[in-house]
Amino acid sequence: MANAGAAMSRFERPRSLAEAASLLAAGDWAVLAGGTDLYPAHVGRPIARPVLDLSRIEGLRGIRRSDWGWTIGATTTWSDLIRADLPPLFDALKAAAREVGGVQIQNAGTVAGNVCNASPAADGMPALLALRAEVELQSAAGSRRLPLQDFVLGPRRTARRPAELVSALHVPARAAGARSVFLKLGGRRYLVISITMVAVLIELDAGGAVAHAGVAVGSCSAVAKGLPALEARLVGRDPARLGACIEPGDLAPLTPIDDVRASGEYRLDATLTLLARALEAYAP
Ligand SMILES: Cc1cc2nc3c(=O)[nH]c(=O)nc-3n(C[C@H](O)[C@H](O)[C@H](O)COP(=O)(O)OP(=O)(O)OC[C@H]3O[C@@H](n4cnc5c(N)ncnc54)[C@H](O)[C@@H]3O)c2cc1C
C-alpha cells in the first residue's frame, strides 16, 4: 500500500460537485468511488493517473424521490440501497445488491461504480435496464442524461467523456404495485460471477393486466441487454400466466460466449428457465 501511495502522483477528495467538475476539466483523472473495481484492477502496479475520490462530495450519496421518479446519487453504496425504504419496484435491484460480493464489498462499492465499470457480468445492470434507468453525467460545462443502454457501450467502455463524472442514476416512477424480480445463476450460491442473470419489471393497469414490462439479461452478451420482443408480448397479459409467454426467439439480442463458467448454449438454456421463473413470480 505504501508503494502504491508513493507512486500515485496526486489524490484529490473534493467536497462539491462543482469542485470535482473543475478538476476533471483540467486533467486526466482516474475517478474513484468505492474502489472495489478500481483498486483490484491495479494489483501489483500503481494507478498511473491522479486519483479523484468522489466519496466526500456532499449531496451525492443517498436515494431521493424526484418529480420524475427516483434519484440514486453516485456515491450510494449497495448497502445504502439494501437499507433504503423503497417500493417493490426496486426489489430486483435490492436482490442484485445482496449478490454483489460480501457485506464489506456492499458497504464500499457503489451502484454507479458498478455501471461505470461496464463489466458484462455487473450484477446491477439487468435490474437497472429493466427499470429503464438513466445516467446523469456532470462536467464543468453542465449536465446531460443518457438512457442506460446508450451509456454502457461495451466491456469496460462507456459514453462518459474524460471531463465528466456520473453524478446520479435516475429511475422513472411507476404505478403503485409495480414490482421487479432478479434471478442469478452462478457456479455456486455466493460470491460468484454469474453464468446468466435476469431482471423483470411488471407494472399493471387499473384492470389488472400488464401495462408495461421491462426485461433484461446480463452475462449473456458483451453488455447486458433488454429483450424488447418479449416486453411487447407481455403487455395486456394476465400476470398469473406470464411464465408461458417466453419463446426461444426472444433471446435473439443475446450473444453468449463459451468460457470457463459455461458454454453459450447452456447460458441460453438457463436464461430461458430463469426468465420463466421470474415471470411466474407474478402469479398471485
Ligand atoms: C471481492 C469482490 C467481489 C465482487 N463481487 C461482485 C459481484 O458479485 N457482482 C458485481 O457486479 N460486482 C462485484 N464486484 C465488483 C465491484 O464491487 C462492483 O462493481 C462495485 O459496484 C463497484 O463500485 P465502486 O464504487 O467500488 O467502483 P470503483 O472501483 O470506485 O470504480 C469502478 C470504475 O468506475 C469508475 N467510476 C466509479 N464511479 C464513477 C462515477 N461516479 N463517475 C465516473 N466514473 C466512475 C471508476 O473510475 C472505475 O473505472 C466485486 C469486487 C470485489 C473486489
mmCIF file of C-alpha atoms and ligand atoms in Angstrom:
data_model
loop_
_atom_site.group_PDB
_atom_site.id
_atom_site.type_symbol
_atom_site.label_atom_id
_atom_site.label_comp_id
_atom_site.label_asym_id
_atom_site.label_seq_id
_atom_site.Cartn_x
_atom_site.Cartn_y
_atom_site.Cartn_z
ATOM 1 C CA MET A 1 0.000 0.000 0.000
ATOM 2 C CA ALA A 2 2.880 2.363 0.908
ATOM 3 C CA ASN A 3 4.421 1.703 -2.510
ATOM 4 C CA ALA A 4 1.140 2.388 -4.323
ATOM 5 C CA GLY A 5 0.742 5.639 -2.338
ATOM 6 C CA ALA A 6 4.274 6.745 -3.169
ATOM 7 C CA ALA A 7 3.768 6.105 -6.857
ATOM 8 C CA MET A 8 0.403 7.863 -7.015
ATOM 9 C CA SER A 9 1.079 11.355 -8.348
ATOM 10 C CA ARG A 10 -1.923 13.160 -6.843
ATOM 11 C CA PHE A 11 -5.027 12.326 -4.830
ATOM 12 C CA GLU A 12 -7.899 14.818 -4.504
ATOM 13 C CA ARG A 13 -11.068 14.473 -2.464
ATOM 14 C CA PRO A 14 -13.332 17.398 -3.436
ATOM 15 C CA ARG A 15 -16.274 18.449 -1.250
ATOM 16 C CA SER A 16 -18.557 19.673 -4.039
ATOM 17 C CA LEU A 17 -19.664 18.550 -7.476
ATOM 18 C CA ALA A 18 -18.530 21.901 -8.920
ATOM 19 C CA GLU A 19 -15.027 21.414 -7.498
ATOM 20 C CA ALA A 20 -14.868 17.851 -8.872
ATOM 21 C CA ALA A 21 -16.048 19.019 -12.295
ATOM 22 C CA SER A 22 -13.463 21.792 -12.465
ATOM 23 C CA LEU A 23 -10.664 19.387 -11.513
ATOM 24 C CA LEU A 24 -11.863 16.952 -14.203
ATOM 25 C CA ALA A 25 -11.875 19.766 -16.774
ATOM 26 C CA ALA A 26 -8.200 20.469 -16.080
ATOM 27 C CA GLY A 27 -6.652 16.995 -16.152
ATOM 28 C CA ASP A 28 -6.820 13.286 -16.880
ATOM 29 C CA TRP A 29 -8.086 11.719 -13.637
ATOM 30 C CA ALA A 30 -8.894 8.212 -12.509
ATOM 31 C CA VAL A 31 -12.301 8.621 -10.868
ATOM 32 C CA LEU A 32 -12.656 6.721 -7.599
ATOM 33 C CA ALA A 33 -15.901 5.865 -5.788
ATOM 34 C CA GLY A 34 -15.750 2.759 -3.555
ATOM 35 C CA GLY A 35 -12.543 1.463 -5.180
ATOM 36 C CA THR A 36 -13.751 -2.160 -5.257
ATOM 37 C CA ASP A 37 -13.190 -2.377 -9.014
ATOM 38 C CA LEU A 38 -10.540 0.304 -9.474
ATOM 39 C CA TYR A 39 -8.043 -0.978 -6.887
ATOM 40 C CA PRO A 40 -8.279 -4.717 -7.792
ATOM 41 C CA ALA A 41 -7.630 -3.694 -11.419
ATOM 42 C CA HIS A 42 -4.269 -2.240 -10.293
ATOM 43 C CA VAL A 43 -2.936 -5.016 -8.111
ATOM 44 C CA GLY A 44 0.857 -5.028 -8.364
ATOM 45 C CA ARG A 45 1.061 -1.752 -10.261
ATOM 46 C CA PRO A 46 0.396 1.850 -9.269
ATOM 47 C CA ILE A 47 -2.506 3.897 -10.600
ATOM 48 C CA ALA A 48 -0.650 5.954 -13.185
ATOM 49 C CA ARG A 49 -3.094 8.860 -13.290
ATOM 50 C CA PRO A 50 -4.009 11.251 -10.469
ATOM 51 C CA VAL A 51 -6.992 9.985 -8.488
ATOM 52 C CA LEU A 52 -10.209 11.939 -7.954
ATOM 53 C CA ASP A 53 -12.107 10.482 -4.998
ATOM 54 C CA LEU A 54 -15.846 11.273 -5.093
ATOM 55 C CA SER A 55 -16.639 9.888 -1.653
ATOM 56 C CA ARG A 56 -16.664 13.228 0.204
ATOM 57 C CA ILE A 57 -18.855 15.168 -2.224
ATOM 58 C CA GLU A 58 -21.836 16.485 -0.313
ATOM 59 C CA GLY A 59 -25.277 15.514 -1.559
ATOM 60 C CA LEU A 60 -24.012 12.744 -3.824
ATOM 61 C CA ARG A 61 -24.908 9.864 -1.502
ATOM 62 C CA GLY A 62 -28.424 8.544 -0.963
ATOM 63 C CA ILE A 63 -31.684 7.814 -2.761
ATOM 64 C CA ARG A 64 -34.282 10.549 -3.178
ATOM 65 C CA ARG A 65 -37.775 10.760 -4.635
ATOM 66 C CA SER A 66 -37.899 13.213 -7.534
ATOM 67 C CA ASP A 67 -40.713 14.538 -9.754
ATOM 68 C CA TRP A 68 -39.650 12.078 -12.440
ATOM 69 C CA GLY A 69 -39.113 9.106 -10.142
ATOM 70 C CA TRP A 70 -36.115 8.206 -8.022
ATOM 71 C CA THR A 71 -32.548 9.515 -7.947
ATOM 72 C CA ILE A 72 -29.688 7.277 -6.807
ATOM 73 C CA GLY A 73 -26.716 9.528 -6.010
ATOM 74 C CA ALA A 74 -23.365 8.457 -7.443
ATOM 75 C CA THR A 75 -21.768 7.544 -4.104
ATOM 76 C CA THR A 76 -24.752 5.490 -2.894
ATOM 77 C CA THR A 77 -23.411 2.097 -1.850
ATOM 78 C CA TRP A 78 -25.063 -1.274 -2.283
ATOM 79 C CA SER A 79 -25.631 -1.374 1.499
ATOM 80 C CA ASP A 80 -27.349 2.046 1.374
ATOM 81 C CA LEU A 81 -29.676 0.644 -1.283
ATOM 82 C CA ILE A 82 -30.416 -2.539 0.675
ATOM 83 C CA ARG A 83 -31.327 -0.474 3.770
ATOM 84 C CA ALA A 84 -33.380 2.156 1.908
ATOM 85 C CA ASP A 85 -37.149 2.202 2.282
ATOM 86 C CA LEU A 86 -38.143 1.651 -1.351
ATOM 87 C CA PRO A 87 -41.247 0.297 -3.124
ATOM 88 C CA PRO A 88 -41.382 -3.221 -4.690
ATOM 89 C CA LEU A 89 -40.318 -1.548 -7.948
ATOM 90 C CA PHE A 90 -36.787 -1.848 -6.528
ATOM 91 C CA ASP A 91 -36.989 -5.488 -5.408
ATOM 92 C CA ALA A 92 -34.807 -6.648 -8.335
ATOM 93 C CA LEU A 93 -32.111 -4.033 -7.684
ATOM 94 C CA LYS A 94 -32.143 -4.854 -3.968
ATOM 95 C CA ALA A 95 -31.819 -8.572 -4.747
ATOM 96 C CA ALA A 96 -28.902 -7.782 -7.068
ATOM 97 C CA ALA A 97 -27.318 -5.648 -4.313
ATOM 98 C CA ARG A 98 -27.304 -8.650 -1.968
ATOM 99 C CA GLU A 99 -25.406 -10.630 -4.644
ATOM 100 C CA VAL A 100 -22.551 -8.128 -5.032
ATOM 101 C CA GLY A 101 -19.550 -9.702 -3.285
ATOM 102 C CA GLY A 102 -19.904 -9.887 0.501
ATOM 103 C CA VAL A 103 -21.043 -7.285 3.016
ATOM 104 C CA GLN A 104 -17.672 -5.465 3.037
ATOM 105 C CA ILE A 105 -17.894 -5.014 -0.738
ATOM 106 C CA GLN A 106 -21.536 -3.898 -0.463
ATOM 107 C CA ASN A 107 -20.506 -1.340 2.192
ATOM 108 C CA ALA A 108 -17.861 0.232 -0.070
ATOM 109 C CA GLY A 109 -18.973 -0.456 -3.648
ATOM 110 C CA THR A 110 -21.411 1.917 -5.307
ATOM 111 C CA VAL A 111 -24.308 1.274 -7.674
ATOM 112 C CA ALA A 112 -22.964 3.901 -10.091
ATOM 113 C CA GLY A 113 -19.454 2.414 -9.922
ATOM 114 C CA ASN A 114 -20.879 -0.941 -10.998
ATOM 115 C CA VAL A 115 -22.387 0.729 -14.077
ATOM 116 C CA CYS A 116 -19.289 2.838 -14.863
ATOM 117 C CA ASN A 117 -17.026 -0.209 -14.636
ATOM 118 C CA ALA A 118 -19.050 -1.704 -17.525
ATOM 119 C CA SER A 119 -18.436 -5.374 -16.816
ATOM 120 C CA PRO A 120 -20.599 -7.786 -18.861
ATOM 121 C CA ALA A 121 -21.323 -9.523 -15.534
ATOM 122 C CA ALA A 122 -22.169 -6.405 -13.483
ATOM 123 C CA ASP A 123 -24.980 -7.518 -11.188
ATOM 124 C CA GLY A 124 -26.701 -4.137 -11.156
ATOM 125 C CA MET A 125 -27.133 -3.838 -14.910
ATOM 126 C CA PRO A 126 -30.125 -6.125 -15.679
ATOM 127 C CA ALA A 127 -32.282 -4.596 -12.929
ATOM 128 C CA LEU A 128 -31.361 -1.028 -13.900
ATOM 129 C CA LEU A 129 -32.108 -1.781 -17.575
ATOM 130 C CA ALA A 130 -35.473 -3.343 -16.675
ATOM 131 C CA LEU A 131 -36.224 -0.209 -14.616
ATOM 132 C CA ARG A 132 -35.321 1.985 -17.644
ATOM 133 C CA ALA A 133 -32.682 3.834 -15.616
ATOM 134 C CA GLU A 134 -30.988 6.920 -16.989
ATOM 135 C CA VAL A 135 -27.435 8.066 -16.255
ATOM 136 C CA GLU A 136 -26.711 11.693 -15.351
ATOM 137 C CA LEU A 137 -23.290 12.976 -16.341
ATOM 138 C CA GLN A 138 -21.823 16.165 -14.910
ATOM 139 C CA SER A 139 -18.985 18.283 -16.242
ATOM 140 C CA ALA A 140 -17.910 21.899 -15.775
ATOM 141 C CA ALA A 141 -19.949 22.675 -18.908
ATOM 142 C CA GLY A 142 -23.201 21.322 -17.474
ATOM 143 C CA SER A 143 -25.068 18.044 -17.201
ATOM 144 C CA ARG A 144 -26.655 15.588 -19.617
ATOM 145 C CA ARG A 145 -28.700 12.426 -19.275
ATOM 146 C CA LEU A 146 -28.441 9.211 -21.259
ATOM 147 C CA PRO A 147 -30.586 6.066 -21.173
ATOM 148 C CA LEU A 148 -28.503 3.349 -19.520
ATOM 149 C CA GLN A 149 -28.403 1.236 -22.700
ATOM 150 C CA ASP A 150 -26.751 4.167 -24.513
ATOM 151 C CA PHE A 151 -24.251 4.720 -21.686
ATOM 152 C CA VAL A 152 -22.631 1.289 -21.457
ATOM 153 C CA LEU A 153 -21.146 0.680 -24.908
ATOM 154 C CA GLY A 154 -19.099 -2.493 -24.386
ATOM 155 C CA PRO A 155 -16.875 -4.290 -21.897
ATOM 156 C CA ARG A 156 -15.140 -1.548 -19.833
ATOM 157 C CA ARG A 157 -16.413 1.057 -22.324
ATOM 158 C CA THR A 158 -18.944 3.804 -21.614
ATOM 159 C CA ALA A 159 -20.126 7.026 -23.226
ATOM 160 C CA ARG A 160 -18.578 9.051 -20.366
ATOM 161 C CA ARG A 161 -16.272 11.787 -21.641
ATOM 162 C CA PRO A 162 -12.970 12.341 -19.792
ATOM 163 C CA ALA A 163 -14.183 15.634 -18.258
ATOM 164 C CA GLU A 164 -17.423 14.074 -16.986
ATOM 165 C CA LEU A 165 -18.363 12.114 -13.916
ATOM 166 C CA VAL A 166 -21.567 10.221 -13.307
ATOM 167 C CA SER A 167 -23.459 12.216 -10.688
ATOM 168 C CA ALA A 168 -26.607 10.065 -10.416
ATOM 169 C CA LEU A 169 -28.762 7.295 -11.780
ATOM 170 C CA HIS A 170 -32.440 8.098 -12.324
ATOM 171 C CA VAL A 171 -35.274 5.561 -12.225
ATOM 172 C CA PRO A 172 -38.681 6.582 -13.594
ATOM 173 C CA ALA A 173 -41.723 6.306 -11.314
ATOM 174 C CA ARG A 174 -44.239 3.527 -11.994
ATOM 175 C CA ALA A 175 -47.768 2.829 -10.806
ATOM 176 C CA ALA A 176 -48.079 1.758 -7.183
ATOM 177 C CA GLY A 177 -47.654 -2.011 -7.013
ATOM 178 C CA ALA A 178 -45.130 -2.199 -9.866
ATOM 179 C CA ARG A 179 -42.731 -4.938 -8.851
ATOM 180 C CA SER A 180 -39.426 -6.290 -10.146
ATOM 181 C CA VAL A 181 -37.694 -9.656 -9.804
ATOM 182 C CA PHE A 182 -33.981 -10.571 -10.186
ATOM 183 C CA LEU A 183 -32.595 -14.095 -10.544
ATOM 184 C CA LYS A 184 -28.925 -15.009 -10.915
ATOM 185 C CA LEU A 185 -27.303 -18.345 -11.734
ATOM 186 C CA GLY A 186 -23.675 -18.980 -10.806
ATOM 187 C CA GLY A 187 -21.414 -21.966 -10.296
ATOM 188 C CA ARG A 188 -22.025 -21.670 -6.529
ATOM 189 C CA ARG A 189 -24.522 -19.800 -4.395
ATOM 190 C CA TYR A 190 -22.487 -16.820 -3.107
ATOM 191 C CA LEU A 191 -19.513 -14.683 -4.164
ATOM 192 C CA VAL A 192 -19.761 -15.725 -7.755
ATOM 193 C CA ILE A 193 -19.584 -14.190 -11.204
ATOM 194 C CA SER A 194 -22.852 -15.120 -12.876
ATOM 195 C CA ILE A 195 -23.373 -17.559 -15.726
ATOM 196 C CA THR A 196 -26.557 -15.669 -16.514
ATOM 197 C CA MET A 197 -28.899 -13.318 -14.666
ATOM 198 C CA VAL A 198 -32.301 -11.870 -15.472
ATOM 199 C CA ALA A 199 -34.418 -8.993 -14.217
ATOM 200 C CA VAL A 200 -38.113 -8.434 -14.907
ATOM 201 C CA LEU A 201 -40.270 -5.427 -14.064
ATOM 202 C CA ILE A 202 -44.064 -5.660 -14.370
ATOM 203 C CA GLU A 203 -46.447 -2.719 -13.988
ATOM 204 C CA LEU A 204 -50.199 -3.397 -14.067
ATOM 205 C CA ASP A 205 -53.042 -1.239 -15.374
ATOM 206 C CA ALA A 206 -56.239 -0.434 -13.446
ATOM 207 C CA GLY A 207 -57.863 -3.623 -14.795
ATOM 208 C CA GLY A 208 -55.010 -5.830 -13.508
ATOM 209 C CA ALA A 209 -53.397 -6.587 -16.900
ATOM 210 C CA VAL A 210 -49.745 -5.875 -17.728
ATOM 211 C CA ALA A 211 -49.398 -2.207 -18.711
ATOM 212 C CA HIS A 212 -45.613 -2.155 -19.036
ATOM 213 C CA ALA A 213 -42.860 -4.771 -18.884
ATOM 214 C CA GLY A 214 -39.106 -4.390 -18.579
ATOM 215 C CA VAL A 215 -36.945 -7.490 -19.170
ATOM 216 C CA ALA A 216 -33.135 -7.627 -19.268
ATOM 217 C CA VAL A 217 -30.409 -10.277 -19.195
ATOM 218 C CA GLY A 218 -26.798 -9.992 -18.016
ATOM 219 C CA SER A 219 -23.665 -12.110 -18.616
ATOM 220 C CA CYS A 220 -25.005 -13.317 -21.969
ATOM 221 C CA SER A 221 -23.536 -10.623 -24.231
ATOM 222 C CA ALA A 222 -20.790 -8.018 -24.171
ATOM 223 C CA VAL A 223 -23.195 -5.715 -22.316
ATOM 224 C CA ALA A 224 -26.442 -6.583 -20.532
ATOM 225 C CA LYS A 225 -29.372 -6.472 -22.957
ATOM 226 C CA GLY A 226 -33.095 -5.776 -22.874
ATOM 227 C CA LEU A 227 -35.493 -8.167 -24.627
ATOM 228 C CA PRO A 228 -37.917 -5.834 -26.444
ATOM 229 C CA ALA A 229 -39.893 -8.546 -28.302
ATOM 230 C CA LEU A 230 -40.756 -10.275 -25.027
ATOM 231 C CA GLU A 231 -41.509 -6.962 -23.315
ATOM 232 C CA ALA A 232 -44.001 -6.081 -26.078
ATOM 233 C CA ARG A 233 -45.682 -9.507 -25.947
ATOM 234 C CA LEU A 234 -46.206 -9.306 -22.181
ATOM 235 C CA VAL A 235 -48.274 -6.103 -22.401
ATOM 236 C CA GLY A 236 -52.015 -6.736 -21.956
ATOM 237 C CA ARG A 237 -51.485 -10.202 -20.426
ATOM 238 C CA ASP A 238 -52.830 -11.663 -17.227
ATOM 239 C CA PRO A 239 -49.940 -11.547 -14.709
ATOM 240 C CA ALA A 240 -50.915 -15.011 -13.470
ATOM 241 C CA ARG A 241 -49.959 -16.521 -16.835
ATOM 242 C CA LEU A 242 -46.708 -14.852 -17.811
ATOM 243 C CA GLY A 243 -44.411 -17.867 -17.372
ATOM 244 C CA ALA A 244 -45.628 -19.473 -20.613
ATOM 245 C CA CYS A 245 -45.064 -16.313 -22.697
ATOM 246 C CA ILE A 246 -41.335 -16.741 -23.157
ATOM 247 C CA GLU A 247 -40.116 -18.150 -26.501
ATOM 248 C CA PRO A 248 -36.537 -19.088 -27.527
ATOM 249 C CA GLY A 249 -36.647 -16.392 -30.248
ATOM 250 C CA ASP A 250 -36.963 -13.746 -27.531
ATOM 251 C CA LEU A 251 -33.293 -14.308 -26.735
ATOM 252 C CA ALA A 252 -32.187 -13.142 -30.219
ATOM 253 C CA PRO A 253 -30.449 -9.985 -28.853
ATOM 254 C CA LEU A 254 -28.113 -12.170 -26.735
ATOM 255 C CA THR A 255 -24.676 -13.348 -27.924
ATOM 256 C CA PRO A 256 -23.380 -15.534 -25.082
ATOM 257 C CA ILE A 257 -19.791 -16.797 -25.201
ATOM 258 C CA ASP A 258 -18.287 -20.134 -24.173
ATOM 259 C CA ASP A 259 -15.928 -19.647 -21.227
ATOM 260 C CA VAL A 260 -14.731 -21.374 -18.059
ATOM 261 C CA ARG A 261 -18.070 -20.743 -16.370
ATOM 262 C CA ALA A 262 -20.421 -22.189 -19.039
ATOM 263 C CA SER A 263 -20.981 -22.731 -22.739
ATOM 264 C CA GLY A 264 -23.017 -20.222 -24.696
ATOM 265 C CA GLU A 265 -25.624 -22.897 -25.360
ATOM 266 C CA TYR A 266 -26.012 -23.628 -21.634
ATOM 267 C CA ARG A 267 -26.283 -19.908 -20.889
ATOM 268 C CA LEU A 268 -29.205 -19.547 -23.317
ATOM 269 C CA ASP A 269 -30.962 -22.612 -21.917
ATOM 270 C CA ALA A 270 -30.503 -21.411 -18.328
ATOM 271 C CA THR A 271 -31.698 -17.929 -19.294
ATOM 272 C CA LEU A 272 -34.980 -19.334 -20.632
ATOM 273 C CA THR A 273 -35.521 -21.168 -17.346
ATOM 274 C CA LEU A 274 -34.665 -18.123 -15.197
ATOM 275 C CA LEU A 275 -36.946 -15.890 -17.262
ATOM 276 C CA ALA A 276 -39.854 -18.339 -16.962
ATOM 277 C CA ARG A 277 -39.308 -18.474 -13.172
ATOM 278 C CA ALA A 278 -39.078 -14.697 -12.893
ATOM 279 C CA LEU A 279 -42.298 -14.291 -14.890
ATOM 280 C CA GLU A 280 -44.063 -16.982 -12.843
ATOM 281 C CA ALA A 281 -43.279 -14.928 -9.736
ATOM 282 C CA TYR A 282 -46.130 -12.592 -10.745
ATOM 283 C CA ALA A 283 -48.771 -15.293 -10.320
ATOM 284 C CA PRO A 284 -50.830 -14.431 -7.213
HETATM 285 C C1 LIG B 1 -14.209 -9.344 -3.781
HETATM 286 C C2 LIG B 1 -15.080 -8.647 -4.801
HETATM 287 C C3 LIG B 1 -16.297 -9.212 -5.140
HETATM 288 C C4 LIG B 1 -17.115 -8.586 -6.086
HETATM 289 N N1 LIG B 1 -18.297 -9.179 -6.403
HETATM 290 C C5 LIG B 1 -19.099 -8.585 -7.329
HETATM 291 C C6 LIG B 1 -20.339 -9.202 -7.689
HETATM 292 O O1 LIG B 1 -20.720 -10.251 -7.163
HETATM 293 N N2 LIG B 1 -21.088 -8.597 -8.640
HETATM 294 C C7 LIG B 1 -20.708 -7.414 -9.227
HETATM 295 O O2 LIG B 1 -21.435 -6.915 -10.071
HETATM 296 N N3 LIG B 1 -19.536 -6.818 -8.891
HETATM 297 C C8 LIG B 1 -18.725 -7.365 -7.964
HETATM 298 N N4 LIG B 1 -17.545 -6.763 -7.632
HETATM 299 C C9 LIG B 1 -17.156 -5.535 -8.328
HETATM 300 C C10 LIG B 1 -17.484 -4.223 -7.579
HETATM 301 O O3 LIG B 1 -17.599 -4.405 -6.191
HETATM 302 C C11 LIG B 1 -18.780 -3.551 -8.078
HETATM 303 O O4 LIG B 1 -18.771 -3.416 -9.474
HETATM 304 C C12 LIG B 1 -18.989 -2.171 -7.424
HETATM 305 O O5 LIG B 1 -20.321 -1.771 -7.579
HETATM 306 C C13 LIG B 1 -18.055 -1.104 -7.996
HETATM 307 O O6 LIG B 1 -18.317 0.132 -7.347
HETATM 308 P P1 LIG B 1 -17.146 1.043 -6.740
HETATM 309 O O7 LIG B 1 -17.805 2.224 -6.139
HETATM 310 O O8 LIG B 1 -16.263 0.257 -5.850
HETATM 311 O O9 LIG B 1 -16.375 1.425 -8.079
HETATM 312 P P2 LIG B 1 -14.855 1.919 -8.238
HETATM 313 O O10 LIG B 1 -13.928 0.774 -8.102
HETATM 314 O O11 LIG B 1 -14.590 3.122 -7.409
HETATM 315 O O12 LIG B 1 -14.917 2.382 -9.782
HETATM 316 C C14 LIG B 1 -15.169 1.435 -10.809
HETATM 317 C C15 LIG B 1 -14.962 2.128 -12.166
HETATM 318 O O13 LIG B 1 -15.980 3.081 -12.406
HETATM 319 C C16 LIG B 1 -15.436 4.409 -12.450
HETATM 320 N N5 LIG B 1 -16.346 5.245 -11.661
HETATM 321 C C17 LIG B 1 -16.874 4.931 -10.450
HETATM 322 N N6 LIG B 1 -17.773 5.846 -10.080
HETATM 323 C C18 LIG B 1 -17.800 6.781 -11.063
HETATM 324 C C19 LIG B 1 -18.553 7.975 -11.258
HETATM 325 N N7 LIG B 1 -19.465 8.387 -10.385
HETATM 326 N N8 LIG B 1 -18.337 8.690 -12.387
HETATM 327 C C20 LIG B 1 -17.437 8.245 -13.310
HETATM 328 N N9 LIG B 1 -16.714 7.115 -13.192
HETATM 329 C C21 LIG B 1 -16.900 6.385 -12.072
HETATM 330 C C22 LIG B 1 -14.023 4.311 -11.891
HETATM 331 O O14 LIG B 1 -13.170 5.252 -12.488
HETATM 332 C C23 LIG B 1 -13.653 2.886 -12.261
HETATM 333 O O15 LIG B 1 -13.238 2.817 -13.600
HETATM 334 C C24 LIG B 1 -16.707 -7.358 -6.684
HETATM 335 C C25 LIG B 1 -15.476 -6.785 -6.317
HETATM 336 C C26 LIG B 1 -14.667 -7.415 -5.391
HETATM 337 C C27 LIG B 1 -13.338 -6.794 -5.019
#
